XYZ file of C-alpha atoms in Angstrom:
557
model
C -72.947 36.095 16.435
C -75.441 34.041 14.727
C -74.423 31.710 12.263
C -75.981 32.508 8.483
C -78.307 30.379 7.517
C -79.483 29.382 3.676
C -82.311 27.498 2.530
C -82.563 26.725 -0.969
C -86.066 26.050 -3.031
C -86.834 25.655 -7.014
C -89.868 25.618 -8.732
C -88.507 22.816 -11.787
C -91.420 23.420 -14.076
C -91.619 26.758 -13.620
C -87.948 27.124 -14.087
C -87.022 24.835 -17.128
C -89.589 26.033 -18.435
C -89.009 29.688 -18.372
C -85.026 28.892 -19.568
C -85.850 26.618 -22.755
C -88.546 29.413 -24.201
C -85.414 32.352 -23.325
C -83.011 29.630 -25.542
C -85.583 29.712 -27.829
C -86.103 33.544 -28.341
C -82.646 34.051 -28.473
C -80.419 32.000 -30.143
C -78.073 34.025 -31.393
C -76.514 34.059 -27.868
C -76.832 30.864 -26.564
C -76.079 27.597 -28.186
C -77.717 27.110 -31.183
C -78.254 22.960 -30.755
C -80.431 23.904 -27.801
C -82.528 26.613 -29.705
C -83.668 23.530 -32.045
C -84.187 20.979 -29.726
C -88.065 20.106 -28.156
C -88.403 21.070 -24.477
C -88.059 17.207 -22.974
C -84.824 16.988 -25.277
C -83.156 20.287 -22.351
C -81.829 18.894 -19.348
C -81.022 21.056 -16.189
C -77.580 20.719 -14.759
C -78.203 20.231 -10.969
C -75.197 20.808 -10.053
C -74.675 23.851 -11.549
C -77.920 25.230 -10.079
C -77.045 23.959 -6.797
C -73.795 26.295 -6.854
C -75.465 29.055 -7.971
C -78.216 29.309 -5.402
C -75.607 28.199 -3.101
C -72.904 30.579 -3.242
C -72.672 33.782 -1.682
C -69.840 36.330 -2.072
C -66.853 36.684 0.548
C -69.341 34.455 3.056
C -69.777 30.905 4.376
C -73.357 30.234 5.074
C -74.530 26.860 6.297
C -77.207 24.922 3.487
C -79.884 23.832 6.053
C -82.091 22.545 3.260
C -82.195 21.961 -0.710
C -85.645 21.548 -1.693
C -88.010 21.862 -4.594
C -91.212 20.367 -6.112
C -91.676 18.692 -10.222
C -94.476 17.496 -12.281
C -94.874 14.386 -14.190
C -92.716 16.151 -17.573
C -89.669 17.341 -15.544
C -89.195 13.584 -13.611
C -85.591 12.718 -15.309
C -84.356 16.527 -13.949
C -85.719 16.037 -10.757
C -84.170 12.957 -10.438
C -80.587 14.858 -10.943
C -81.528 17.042 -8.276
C -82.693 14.383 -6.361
C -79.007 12.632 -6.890
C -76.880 16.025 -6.047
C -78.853 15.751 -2.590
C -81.857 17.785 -3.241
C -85.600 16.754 -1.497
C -87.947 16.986 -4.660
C -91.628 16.265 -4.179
C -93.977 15.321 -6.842
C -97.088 17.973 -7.326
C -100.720 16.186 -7.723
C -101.385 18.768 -10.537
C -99.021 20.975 -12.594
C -100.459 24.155 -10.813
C -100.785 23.030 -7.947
C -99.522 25.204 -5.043
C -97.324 22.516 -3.548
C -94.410 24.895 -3.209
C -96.391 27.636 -1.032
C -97.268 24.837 1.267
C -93.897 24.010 1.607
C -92.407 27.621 2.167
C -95.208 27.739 4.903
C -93.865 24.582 6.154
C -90.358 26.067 6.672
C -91.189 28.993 7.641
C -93.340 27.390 10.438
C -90.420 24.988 11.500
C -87.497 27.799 11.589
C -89.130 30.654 12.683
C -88.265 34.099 12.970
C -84.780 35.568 11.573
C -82.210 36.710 14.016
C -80.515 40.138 12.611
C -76.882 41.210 13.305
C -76.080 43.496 16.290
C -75.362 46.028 13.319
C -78.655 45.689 11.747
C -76.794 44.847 7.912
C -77.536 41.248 7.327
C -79.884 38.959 8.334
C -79.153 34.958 9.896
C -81.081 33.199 7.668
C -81.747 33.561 3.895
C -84.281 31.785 1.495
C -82.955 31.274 -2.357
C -85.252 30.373 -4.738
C -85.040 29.370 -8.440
C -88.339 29.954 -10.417
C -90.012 30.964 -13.464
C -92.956 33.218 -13.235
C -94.101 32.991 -9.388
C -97.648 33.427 -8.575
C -99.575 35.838 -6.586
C -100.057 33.307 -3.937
C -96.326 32.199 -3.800
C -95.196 36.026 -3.848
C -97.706 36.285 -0.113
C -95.685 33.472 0.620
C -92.310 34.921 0.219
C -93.640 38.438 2.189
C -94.380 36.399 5.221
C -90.686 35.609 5.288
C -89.915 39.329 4.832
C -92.197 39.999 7.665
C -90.124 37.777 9.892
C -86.664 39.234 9.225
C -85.898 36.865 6.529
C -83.652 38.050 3.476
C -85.025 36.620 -0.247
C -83.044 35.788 -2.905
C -84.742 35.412 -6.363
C -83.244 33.608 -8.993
C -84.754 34.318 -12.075
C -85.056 35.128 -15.883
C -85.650 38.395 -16.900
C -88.061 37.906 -19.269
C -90.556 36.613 -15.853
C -89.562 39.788 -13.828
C -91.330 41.634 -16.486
C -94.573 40.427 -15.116
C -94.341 41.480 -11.628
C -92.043 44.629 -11.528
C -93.666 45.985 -8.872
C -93.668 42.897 -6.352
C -89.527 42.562 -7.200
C -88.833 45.538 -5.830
C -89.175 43.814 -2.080
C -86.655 41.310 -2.772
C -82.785 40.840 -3.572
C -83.281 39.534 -7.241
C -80.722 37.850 -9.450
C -81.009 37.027 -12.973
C -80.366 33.592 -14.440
C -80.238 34.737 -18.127
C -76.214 34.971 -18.915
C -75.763 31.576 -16.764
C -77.895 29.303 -18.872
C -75.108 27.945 -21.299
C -73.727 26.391 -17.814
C -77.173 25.295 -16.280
C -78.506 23.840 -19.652
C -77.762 21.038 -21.692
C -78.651 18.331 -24.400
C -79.841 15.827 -22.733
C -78.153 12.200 -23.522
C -80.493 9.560 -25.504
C -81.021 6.229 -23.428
C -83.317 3.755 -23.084
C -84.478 2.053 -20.117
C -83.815 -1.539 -19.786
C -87.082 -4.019 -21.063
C -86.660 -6.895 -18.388
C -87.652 -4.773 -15.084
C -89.814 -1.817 -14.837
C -86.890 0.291 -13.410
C -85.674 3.710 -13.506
C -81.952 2.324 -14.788
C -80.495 3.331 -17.819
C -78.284 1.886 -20.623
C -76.711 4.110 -23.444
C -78.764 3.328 -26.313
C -76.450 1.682 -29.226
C -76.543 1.926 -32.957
C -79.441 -0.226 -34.369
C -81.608 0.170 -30.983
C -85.357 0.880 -30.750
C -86.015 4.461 -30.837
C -88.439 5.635 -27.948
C -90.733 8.939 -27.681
C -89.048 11.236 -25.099
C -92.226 10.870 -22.762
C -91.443 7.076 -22.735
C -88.863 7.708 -20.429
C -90.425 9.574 -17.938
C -93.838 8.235 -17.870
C -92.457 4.745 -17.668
C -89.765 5.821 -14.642
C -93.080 7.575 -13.092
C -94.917 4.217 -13.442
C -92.028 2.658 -12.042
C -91.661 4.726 -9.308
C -95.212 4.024 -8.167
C -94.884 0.262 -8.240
C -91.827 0.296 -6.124
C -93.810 2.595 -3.645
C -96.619 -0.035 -3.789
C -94.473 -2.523 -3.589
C -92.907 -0.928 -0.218
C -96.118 -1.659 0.791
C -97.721 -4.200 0.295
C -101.765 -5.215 0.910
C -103.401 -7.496 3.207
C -106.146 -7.487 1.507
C -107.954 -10.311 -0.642
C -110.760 -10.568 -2.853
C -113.633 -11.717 -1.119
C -116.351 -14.510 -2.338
C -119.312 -13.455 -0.191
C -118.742 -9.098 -0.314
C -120.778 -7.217 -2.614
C -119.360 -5.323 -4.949
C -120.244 -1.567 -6.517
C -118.086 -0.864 -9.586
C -117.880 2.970 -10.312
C -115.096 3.898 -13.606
C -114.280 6.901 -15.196
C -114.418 5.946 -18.379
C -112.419 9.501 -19.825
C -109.337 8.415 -17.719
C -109.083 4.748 -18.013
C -108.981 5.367 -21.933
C -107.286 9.206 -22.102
C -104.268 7.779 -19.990
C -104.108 4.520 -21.957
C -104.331 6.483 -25.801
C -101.918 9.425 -24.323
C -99.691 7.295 -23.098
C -96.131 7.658 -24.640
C -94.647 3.991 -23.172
C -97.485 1.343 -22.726
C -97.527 0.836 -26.434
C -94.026 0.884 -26.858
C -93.913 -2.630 -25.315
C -96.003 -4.083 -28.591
C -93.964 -4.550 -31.521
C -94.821 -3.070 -34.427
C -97.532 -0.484 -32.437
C -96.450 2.749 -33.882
C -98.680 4.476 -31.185
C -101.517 3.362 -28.652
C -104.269 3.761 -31.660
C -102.754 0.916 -32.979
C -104.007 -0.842 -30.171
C -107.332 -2.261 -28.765
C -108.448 -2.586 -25.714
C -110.122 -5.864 -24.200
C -113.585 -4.913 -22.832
C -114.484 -8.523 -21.856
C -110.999 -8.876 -20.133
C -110.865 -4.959 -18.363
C -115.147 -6.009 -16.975
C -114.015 -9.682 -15.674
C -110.578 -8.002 -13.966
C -112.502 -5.103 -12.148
C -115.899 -7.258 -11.616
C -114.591 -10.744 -11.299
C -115.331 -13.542 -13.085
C -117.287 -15.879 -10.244
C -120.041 -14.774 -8.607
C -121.310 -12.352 -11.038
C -124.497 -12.024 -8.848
C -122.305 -10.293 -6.309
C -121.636 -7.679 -8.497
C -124.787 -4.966 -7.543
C -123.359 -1.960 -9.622
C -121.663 -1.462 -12.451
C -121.774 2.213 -13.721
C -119.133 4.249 -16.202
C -119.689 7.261 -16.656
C -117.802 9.332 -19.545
C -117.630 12.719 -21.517
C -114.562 13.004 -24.097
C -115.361 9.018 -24.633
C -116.233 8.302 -28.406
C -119.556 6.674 -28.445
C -118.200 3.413 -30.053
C -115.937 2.488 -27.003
C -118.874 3.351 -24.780
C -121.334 1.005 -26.500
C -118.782 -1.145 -26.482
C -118.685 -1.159 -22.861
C -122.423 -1.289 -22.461
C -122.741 -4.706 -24.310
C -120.410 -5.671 -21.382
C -123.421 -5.082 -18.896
C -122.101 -1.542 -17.991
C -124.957 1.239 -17.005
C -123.539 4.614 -18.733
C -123.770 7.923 -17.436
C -123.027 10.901 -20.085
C -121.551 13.738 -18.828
C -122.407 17.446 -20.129
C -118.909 18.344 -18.803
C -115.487 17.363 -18.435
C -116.207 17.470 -14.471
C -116.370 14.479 -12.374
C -119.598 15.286 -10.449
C -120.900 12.686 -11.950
C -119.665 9.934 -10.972
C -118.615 11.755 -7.407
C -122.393 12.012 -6.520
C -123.236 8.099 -7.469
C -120.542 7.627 -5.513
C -121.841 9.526 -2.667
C -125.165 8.130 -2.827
C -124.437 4.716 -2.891
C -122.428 5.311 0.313
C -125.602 6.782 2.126
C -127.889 4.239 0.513
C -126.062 0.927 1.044
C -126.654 -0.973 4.610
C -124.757 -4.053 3.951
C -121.924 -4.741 6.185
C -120.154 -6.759 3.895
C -119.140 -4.226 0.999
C -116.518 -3.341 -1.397
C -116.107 -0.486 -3.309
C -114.536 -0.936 -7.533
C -113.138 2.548 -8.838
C -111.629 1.987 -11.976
C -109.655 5.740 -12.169
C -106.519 6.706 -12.093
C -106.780 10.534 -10.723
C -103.621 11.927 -10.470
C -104.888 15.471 -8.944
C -103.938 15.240 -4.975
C -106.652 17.071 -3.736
C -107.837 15.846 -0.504
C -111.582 16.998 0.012
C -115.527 16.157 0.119
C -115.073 16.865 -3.595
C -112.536 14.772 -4.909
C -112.333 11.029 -5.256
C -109.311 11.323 -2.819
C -112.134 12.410 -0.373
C -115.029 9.710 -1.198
C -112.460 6.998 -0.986
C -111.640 7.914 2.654
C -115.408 8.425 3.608
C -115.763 4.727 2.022
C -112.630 3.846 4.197
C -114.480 5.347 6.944
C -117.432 3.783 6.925
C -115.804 -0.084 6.900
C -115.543 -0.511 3.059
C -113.311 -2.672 1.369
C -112.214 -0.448 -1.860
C -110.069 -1.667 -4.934
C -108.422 0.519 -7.088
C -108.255 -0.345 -10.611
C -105.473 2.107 -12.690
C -102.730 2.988 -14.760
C -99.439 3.321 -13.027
C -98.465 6.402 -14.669
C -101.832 8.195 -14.057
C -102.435 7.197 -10.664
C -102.601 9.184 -7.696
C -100.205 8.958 -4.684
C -102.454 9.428 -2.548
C -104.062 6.161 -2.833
C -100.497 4.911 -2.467
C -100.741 6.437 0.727
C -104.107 4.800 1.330
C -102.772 1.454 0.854
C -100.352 1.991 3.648
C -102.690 3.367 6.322
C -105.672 0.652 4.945
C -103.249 -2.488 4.768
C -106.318 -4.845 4.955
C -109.080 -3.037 3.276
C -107.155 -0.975 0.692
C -104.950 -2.398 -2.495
C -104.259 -1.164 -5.486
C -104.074 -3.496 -8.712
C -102.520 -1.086 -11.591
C -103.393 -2.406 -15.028
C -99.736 -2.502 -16.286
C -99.382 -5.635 -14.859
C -101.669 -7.214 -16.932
C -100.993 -4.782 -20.171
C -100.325 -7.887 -22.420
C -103.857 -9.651 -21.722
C -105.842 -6.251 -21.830
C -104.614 -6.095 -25.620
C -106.987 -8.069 -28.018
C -105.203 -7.062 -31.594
C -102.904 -4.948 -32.965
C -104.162 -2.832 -35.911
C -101.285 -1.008 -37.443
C -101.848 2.552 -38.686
C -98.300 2.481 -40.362
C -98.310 2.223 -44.342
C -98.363 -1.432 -45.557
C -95.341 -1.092 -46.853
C -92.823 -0.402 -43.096
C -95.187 -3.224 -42.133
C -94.591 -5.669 -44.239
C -91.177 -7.655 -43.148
C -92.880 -7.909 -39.757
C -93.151 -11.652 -38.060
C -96.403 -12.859 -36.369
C -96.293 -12.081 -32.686
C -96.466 -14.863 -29.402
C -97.879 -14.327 -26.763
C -95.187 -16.026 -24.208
C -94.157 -15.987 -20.122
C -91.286 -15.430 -18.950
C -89.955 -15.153 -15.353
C -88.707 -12.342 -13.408
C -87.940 -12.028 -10.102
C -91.607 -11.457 -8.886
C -93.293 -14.178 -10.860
C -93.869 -14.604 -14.067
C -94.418 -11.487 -16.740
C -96.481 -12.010 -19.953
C -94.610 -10.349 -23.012
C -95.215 -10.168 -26.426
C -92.027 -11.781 -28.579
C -91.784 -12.010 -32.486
C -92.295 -15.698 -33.884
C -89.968 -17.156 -35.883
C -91.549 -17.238 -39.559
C -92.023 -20.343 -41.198
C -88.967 -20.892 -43.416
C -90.988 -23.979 -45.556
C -94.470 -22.105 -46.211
C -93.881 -18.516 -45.565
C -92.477 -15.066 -47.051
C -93.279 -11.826 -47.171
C -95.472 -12.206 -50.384
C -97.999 -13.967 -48.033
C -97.517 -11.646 -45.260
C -98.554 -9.195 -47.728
C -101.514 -10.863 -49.185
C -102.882 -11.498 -45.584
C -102.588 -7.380 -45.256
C -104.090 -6.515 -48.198
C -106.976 -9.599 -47.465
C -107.677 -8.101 -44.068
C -107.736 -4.404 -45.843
C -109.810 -5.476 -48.072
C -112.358 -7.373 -45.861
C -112.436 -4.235 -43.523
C -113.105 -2.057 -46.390
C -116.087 -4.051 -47.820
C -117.285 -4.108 -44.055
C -117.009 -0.431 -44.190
C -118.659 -0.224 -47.421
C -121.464 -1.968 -45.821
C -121.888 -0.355 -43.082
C -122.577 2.696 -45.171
C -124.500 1.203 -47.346
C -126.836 0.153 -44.208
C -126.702 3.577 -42.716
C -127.683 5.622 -45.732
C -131.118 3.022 -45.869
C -131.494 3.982 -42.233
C -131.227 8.115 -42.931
C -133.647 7.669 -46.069
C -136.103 5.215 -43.805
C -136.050 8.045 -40.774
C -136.363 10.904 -44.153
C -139.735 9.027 -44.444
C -140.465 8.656 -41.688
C -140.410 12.493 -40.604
C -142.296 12.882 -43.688
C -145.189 11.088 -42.644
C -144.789 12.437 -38.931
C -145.273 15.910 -40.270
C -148.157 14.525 -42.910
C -150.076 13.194 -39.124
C -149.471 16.454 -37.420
C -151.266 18.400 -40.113
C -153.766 16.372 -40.095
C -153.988 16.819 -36.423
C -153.903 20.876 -36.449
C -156.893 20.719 -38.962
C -158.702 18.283 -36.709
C -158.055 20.385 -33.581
C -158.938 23.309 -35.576
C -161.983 22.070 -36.305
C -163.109 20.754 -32.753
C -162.197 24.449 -31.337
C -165.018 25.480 -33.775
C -167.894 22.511 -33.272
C -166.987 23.393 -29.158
C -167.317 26.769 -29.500
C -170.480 26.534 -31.652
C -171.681 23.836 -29.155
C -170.864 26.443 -26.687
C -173.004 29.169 -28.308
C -175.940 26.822 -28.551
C -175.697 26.051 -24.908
C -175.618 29.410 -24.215
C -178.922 30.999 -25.657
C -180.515 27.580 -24.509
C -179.725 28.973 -21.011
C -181.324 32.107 -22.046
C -184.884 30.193 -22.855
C -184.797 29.028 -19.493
C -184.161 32.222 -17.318
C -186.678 33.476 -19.928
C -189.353 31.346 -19.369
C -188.425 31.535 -15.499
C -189.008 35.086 -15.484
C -192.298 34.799 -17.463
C -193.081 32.209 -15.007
C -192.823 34.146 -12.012
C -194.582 37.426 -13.859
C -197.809 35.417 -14.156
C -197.242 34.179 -10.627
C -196.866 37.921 -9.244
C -199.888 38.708 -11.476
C -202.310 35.940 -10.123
C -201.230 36.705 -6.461
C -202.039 40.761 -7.613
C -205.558 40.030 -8.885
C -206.584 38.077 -6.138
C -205.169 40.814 -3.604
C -207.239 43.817 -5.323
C -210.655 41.067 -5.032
C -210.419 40.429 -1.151
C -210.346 44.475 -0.856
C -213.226 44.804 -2.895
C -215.282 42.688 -0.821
């Protein structure tokens, strides 16, 4: 007899999130603390899931695999999973179809089903925990049907709504009366400041509060610079290579002003708009600050970028490219023709993106990198840890001497050229000067931001709050200036249109009359053509006369 097999899969986003909006449409029946908490503040409990997809009535099945795929938003749940044994993998893109390729996967490795002699039950069995499955993921789950697999759905019942039809081939169990075991409030903590770690400490009375993204953007950055770490570069800068720099402007600045944890490392930074971003400091990092003459391109290219921070970037010698869409075309097609134009042998390719999307085609940068790979180019990528790509982690492992990676976190401190608080004056006020200091860490050194000690002879918080106010007021009149100049500049091009539409006027009557003097000119020309054929005509009359008259004489004689 063949022993039972069971696989178990779950689809985290779609899951959690399918279970926090059912807590939320119904909380007379479920815990009311969870009906009032935000989504990231709802923890899974892997071990209850694991039980549930594991368990089987009256029968002992072997658990050949416990699998599943996450997005960035669900990391701290996956990591649960990830501790009760489960295999998670990280998706490129939320809707990405990760988990089809991975059913396909299976179902290639394990093959067919074997039934029982009696026909009742089938030797292997596929479990899966999900919110609302796709069209593409329900194919999947056929093809298992097809070879003699049984399927298990575990699932809410407000998703089986949406595909009645489809449920009807599979054994479907719903998850609805078993979320006040699987759900929870998940604990506050904080991660620890001296390492860029996934550890935790229990957050104590008095402690920084965080954002609830600062935990699992900063464990996803983490998690990226251990993998990079794992494997480290050969590669070095060279002085003689010439270099292209391509940047996506959008995602160098989205990912730095969305971020929920970079700014949580400046003091006093309410959120990343209180920050500013070093132009001169990003250009000399990504184009190098000797041998500028080596540097042959230097293009950004943007869309959703406010014009300021682009101008800003052009005074730094950047060529701009503006977009008409949120597409990367773009910048994909310079890419693609500097590949086919360059001949050098000595060349390295600058892309100053992030990318997170996993896509692996001519299309994508993912792609273009590879080609550059291909083609003997050195390449450099220049990103936020949180928004980068794996794939380029993979890159740097199968490239060890032409590939590397330098994420901008690592420099975060000397990227920052002020801090312009958007918090009233008055939280502000109590708040030391900062210092830039180093201090070391079991890699080297780390630059961090610390608050100076004020000045107990010369300074209070009366002067702290004069400097405020100064600084308010100075950017104010600046403002006020700035308005001033730019309402002289609207009436100046006012006038100018004035007098533009004066000229053309001036012009139409002008044109208007030349079209008359040409077509009179035209007219005279005309009957002066006339006179001629005219006086041709007469011409040859008399001719044809003379030659008549002298015709009828020779027959007279």
């Amino acid at each position: 007899m063949a022993q039972r097999q069971r696989f178990l899969f779950v689809d985290l986003d779609g899951l959690l999130f399918a279970a926090r909006s059912h807590v939320r449409q119904h909380p007379p029946v479920f815990n009311k603390e969870l009906a009032v908490l935000e989504d990231t503040e709802i923890a899974l409990n892997a071990r209850e899931l694991t039980k549930v997809l594991a368990y089987e009535v009256g029968e002992a099945q072997l658990i050949v695999c416990r699998e599943g795929t996450f997005y960035n938003q669900n990391v701290a749940d996956a990591e649960a999973l990830i501790a009760d044994g489960w295999k998670m993998k990280k998706k490129g893109a939320l809707h990405h179809p990760t988990l089809d390729n991975m059913l396909r996967q299976t179902l290639q490795t394990y093959g067919a089903a074997v039934d029982s002699p009696s026909g009742s039950f089938s030797s292997k069995t596929l479990a899966l925990a999900a919110g609302t499955l796709s069209s593409a993921t329900l194919s999947c789950l056929e093809l298992f049907l097809q070879r003699g697999w049984h399927v298990q759905l575990h699932i809410l019942g407000l998703c089986a709504q949406e595909f009645t039809a489809q449920l009807e081939k599979f054994e479907h169990r719903y998850l609805d009366l078993k979320l006040d075991n699987l759900l929870y409030k998940r604990p506050v903590t904080v991660v620890a400041d001296q390492t860029m770690s996934s550890s935790t400490v229990t957050k104590k009375s008095g402690d920084r509060s965080y954002p609830v993204g600062f935990y699992e953007k900063r464990r996803s950055a983490a998690v990226r610079l251990r993998m990079l770490q794992e494997s480290p570069s050969e590669y070095t800068r060279s002085d003689e290579q010439q270099r292209f720099v391509f940047m996506d402007m959008d995602n160098i600045t989205t990912s730095f002003f969305t971020s929920d944890h970079l700014y949580q490392q400046i003091p006093g930074a309410a959120s990343t708009r209180d920050l500013r971003l070093n132009f001169k400091t990003l250009t000399e990092r990504v184009c190098g600050k000797e041998n500028p003459e080596l540097v042959k391109r230097q293009l950004a290219t943007y869309f959703k970028t406010s014009e300021v921070l682009a101008q800003a970037f052009k005074q730094r010698r950047w060529t701009l490219r503006k977009q008409e869409t949120t597409s990367d075309t773009t910048l994909q097609l310079e890419l693609y023709t500097q590949l086919l134009s360059s001949t050098t042998d000595a060349r390295t390719l600058v892309l100053v993106t992030g990318d997170g999307n996993r896509e692996d085609d001519d299309r994508s940068f993912i792609g273009i990198v590879r080609k550059y790979l291909e083609n003997s180019w050195s390449v450099e990528i220049h990103s936020w840890l949180h928004s980068l790509s794996e794939a380029y982690v993979d890159f740097q492992k199968m490239y060890p001497k032409s590939f590397k990676v330098y994420p901008l976190d690592t420099d975060f401190h000397e990227l920052i050229t002020s801090v312009a608080s958007t918090s009233p004056i008055g939280k502000d006020t109590n708040l030391p000067p900062y210092r830039l200091q180093r201090r070391p860490s079991g890699n080297g050194e780390l630059l961090s931001l610390s608050v100076a000690q004020p000045d107990k002879n010369n300074g209070n918080n009366a002067d702290s709050t004069r400097q405020i106010v100064e600084v308010f007021t100075t950017q104010l009149a600046s403002l006020q200036t700035a308005n001033a100049e730019l309402m002289n500049k609207n009436r100046s091009l006012e006038d100018a249109n004035a007098e533009l539409l004066r000229k053309n006027q001036a012009l139409e009557q002008r044109l208007s009359a030349f079209r008359s003097s040409a077509s009179l000119m035209l007219n005279n020309n005309y009957i002066a053509l006339l006179h001629r054929d005219l006086a041709n005509l007469a011409q040859v009359f008399d001719d044809d006369q003379g030659n008549l008259s002298a015709s009828s004489r020779t027959q007279t004689n």
